[in-house]
C-alpha atoms as an extended CHARMM CRD file, in Angstrom:
* protein
*
        65  EXT
         1         1  MET       CA            -79.0040000000      109.8490000000       50.9850000000  PROA      1               0.0000000000
         2         2  GLY       CA            -79.0910000000      113.4280000000       49.9660000000  PROA      2               0.0000000000
         3         3  TRP       CA            -81.6690000000      116.0040000000       50.4610000000  PROA      3               0.0000000000
         4         4  SER       CA            -84.6250000000      116.5950000000       48.2630000000  PROA      4               0.0000000000
         5         5  LEU       CA            -85.0340000000      119.9280000000       46.5070000000  PROA      5               0.0000000000
         6         6  ASN       CA            -87.9570000000      120.7000000000       48.9900000000  PROA      6               0.0000000000
         7         7  GLN       CA            -85.8870000000      119.9460000000       52.1810000000  PROA      7               0.0000000000
         8         8  ALA       CA            -83.1100000000      122.3580000000       50.8630000000  PROA      8               0.0000000000
         9         9  ALA       CA            -85.6220000000      124.8950000000       49.9860000000  PROA      9               0.0000000000
        10        10  GLU       CA            -87.0550000000      124.7910000000       53.6970000000  PROA      10              0.0000000000
        11        11  TYR       CA            -83.8510000000      124.6670000000       55.4690000000  PROA      11              0.0000000000
        12        12  VAL       CA            -83.6560000000      127.7470000000       57.8610000000  PROA      12              0.0000000000
        13        13  PRO       CA            -80.1460000000      128.1620000000       59.5740000000  PROA      13              0.0000000000
        14        14  GLU       CA            -80.2130000000      127.6740000000       63.5040000000  PROA      14              0.0000000000
        15        15  LYS       CA            -78.6820000000      131.3540000000       63.8410000000  PROA      15              0.0000000000
        16        16  VAL       CA            -81.6350000000      132.5690000000       61.8790000000  PROA      16              0.0000000000
        17        17  LYS       CA            -84.4290000000      130.7260000000       63.9800000000  PROA      17              0.0000000000
        18        18  LYS       CA            -82.7060000000      132.2330000000       66.9130000000  PROA      18              0.0000000000
        19        19  ALA       CA            -82.6460000000      135.6480000000       65.3960000000  PROA      19              0.0000000000
        20        20  GLU       CA            -86.4930000000      135.2390000000       64.8130000000  PROA      20              0.0000000000
        21        21  LYS       CA            -87.0600000000      134.1370000000       68.3260000000  PROA      21              0.0000000000
        22        22  LYS       CA            -85.1860000000      137.1270000000       69.5470000000  PROA      22              0.0000000000
        23        23  LEU       CA            -87.4290000000      139.5770000000       67.6840000000  PROA      23              0.0000000000
        24        24  GLU       CA            -90.3620000000      138.1090000000       69.0870000000  PROA      24              0.0000000000
        25        25  ASP       CA            -89.3700000000      139.0370000000       72.3660000000  PROA      25              0.0000000000
        26        26  ASN       CA            -87.8050000000      142.6750000000       71.1820000000  PROA      26              0.0000000000
        27        27  PRO       CA            -88.6740000000      143.5740000000       67.7070000000  PROA      27              0.0000000000
        28        28  TYR       CA            -85.9200000000      146.3540000000       68.0880000000  PROA      28              0.0000000000
        29        29  ASP       CA            -82.9400000000      143.9100000000       68.6830000000  PROA      29              0.0000000000
        30        30  LEU       CA            -80.3650000000      145.2480000000       66.2710000000  PROA      30              0.0000000000
        31        31  ASP       CA            -78.0740000000      142.0530000000       66.6340000000  PROA      31              0.0000000000
        32        32  ALA       CA            -81.0240000000      139.9440000000       65.5150000000  PROA      32              0.0000000000
        33        33  TRP       CA            -81.6540000000      142.1140000000       62.6040000000  PROA      33              0.0000000000
        34        34  SER       CA            -78.1800000000      142.0960000000       61.4910000000  PROA      34              0.0000000000
        35        35  ILE       CA            -78.1180000000      138.2220000000       61.2420000000  PROA      35              0.0000000000
        36        36  LEU       CA            -81.2740000000      138.3610000000       59.0900000000  PROA      36              0.0000000000
        37        37  ILE       CA            -80.0170000000      140.9200000000       57.0290000000  PROA      37              0.0000000000
        38        38  ARG       CA            -76.5790000000      139.0040000000       56.5000000000  PROA      38              0.0000000000
        39        39  GLU       CA            -78.5390000000      135.9480000000       55.8360000000  PROA      39              0.0000000000
        40        40  ALA       CA            -81.1770000000      137.5610000000       53.2860000000  PROA      40              0.0000000000
        41        41  GLN       CA            -78.0320000000      139.2680000000       51.4620000000  PROA      41              0.0000000000
        42        42  ASN       CA            -77.0270000000      135.6150000000       50.3650000000  PROA      42              0.0000000000
        43        43  GLN       CA            -80.6210000000      134.8910000000       49.2900000000  PROA      43              0.0000000000
        44        44  PRO       CA            -82.1130000000      135.5850000000       45.5640000000  PROA      44              0.0000000000
        45        45  ILE       CA            -84.1770000000      138.4430000000       45.8170000000  PROA      45              0.0000000000
        46        46  ASP       CA            -87.3030000000      136.8390000000       45.3720000000  PROA      46              0.0000000000
        47        47  LYS       CA            -86.6940000000      135.3030000000       48.7530000000  PROA      47              0.0000000000
        48        48  ALA       CA            -84.8350000000      138.0560000000       50.4440000000  PROA      48              0.0000000000
        49        49  TRP       CA            -87.5700000000      140.9370000000       49.8530000000  PROA      49              0.0000000000
        50        50  LYS       CA            -89.7790000000      140.1300000000       52.9890000000  PROA      50              0.0000000000
        51        51  THR       CA            -86.8410000000      140.4260000000       55.0790000000  PROA      51              0.0000000000
        52        52  TYR       CA            -86.2020000000      143.6220000000       53.8030000000  PROA      52              0.0000000000
        53        53  GLU       CA            -89.8960000000      144.6780000000       53.8590000000  PROA      53              0.0000000000
        54        54  ARG       CA            -89.9680000000      143.7130000000       57.6750000000  PROA      54              0.0000000000
        55        55  LEU       CA            -86.9450000000      145.5820000000       58.4450000000  PROA      55              0.0000000000
        56        56  VAL       CA            -88.1720000000      149.0370000000       56.5900000000  PROA      56              0.0000000000
        57        57  ALA       CA            -91.6110000000      148.5310000000       58.4870000000  PROA      57              0.0000000000
        58        58  GLN       CA            -89.6620000000      148.1360000000       61.4650000000  PROA      58              0.0000000000
        59        59  PHE       CA            -87.0110000000      151.1980000000       61.0860000000  PROA      59              0.0000000000
        60        60  PRO       CA            -88.6260000000      153.3050000000       58.2890000000  PROA      60              0.0000000000
        61        61  SER       CA            -86.1970000000      156.1580000000       58.8740000000  PROA      61              0.0000000000
        62        62  SER       CA            -83.1700000000      154.4670000000       59.6380000000  PROA      62              0.0000000000
        63        63  GLY       CA            -80.0610000000      154.3410000000       57.2320000000  PROA      63              0.0000000000
        64        64  ARG       CA            -77.9310000000      152.2020000000       59.2470000000  PROA      64              0.0000000000
        65        65  PHE       CA            -79.2570000000      148.9570000000       57.4420000000  PROA      65              0.0000000000
């Protein structure tokens, strides 16, 4: 049996879950942010914008990302 559309839409890769957990412990973890940004780059903008907004809020003057 395949996934329903809702299950596919709710799927979060394990690496993203781990990165989110790392950011709970250390909001300045650049490796975790890199994982989230790489994942967001593969998403439609209507799903990715929250990640970018969080990044800019955490690092408002950084040009690295």
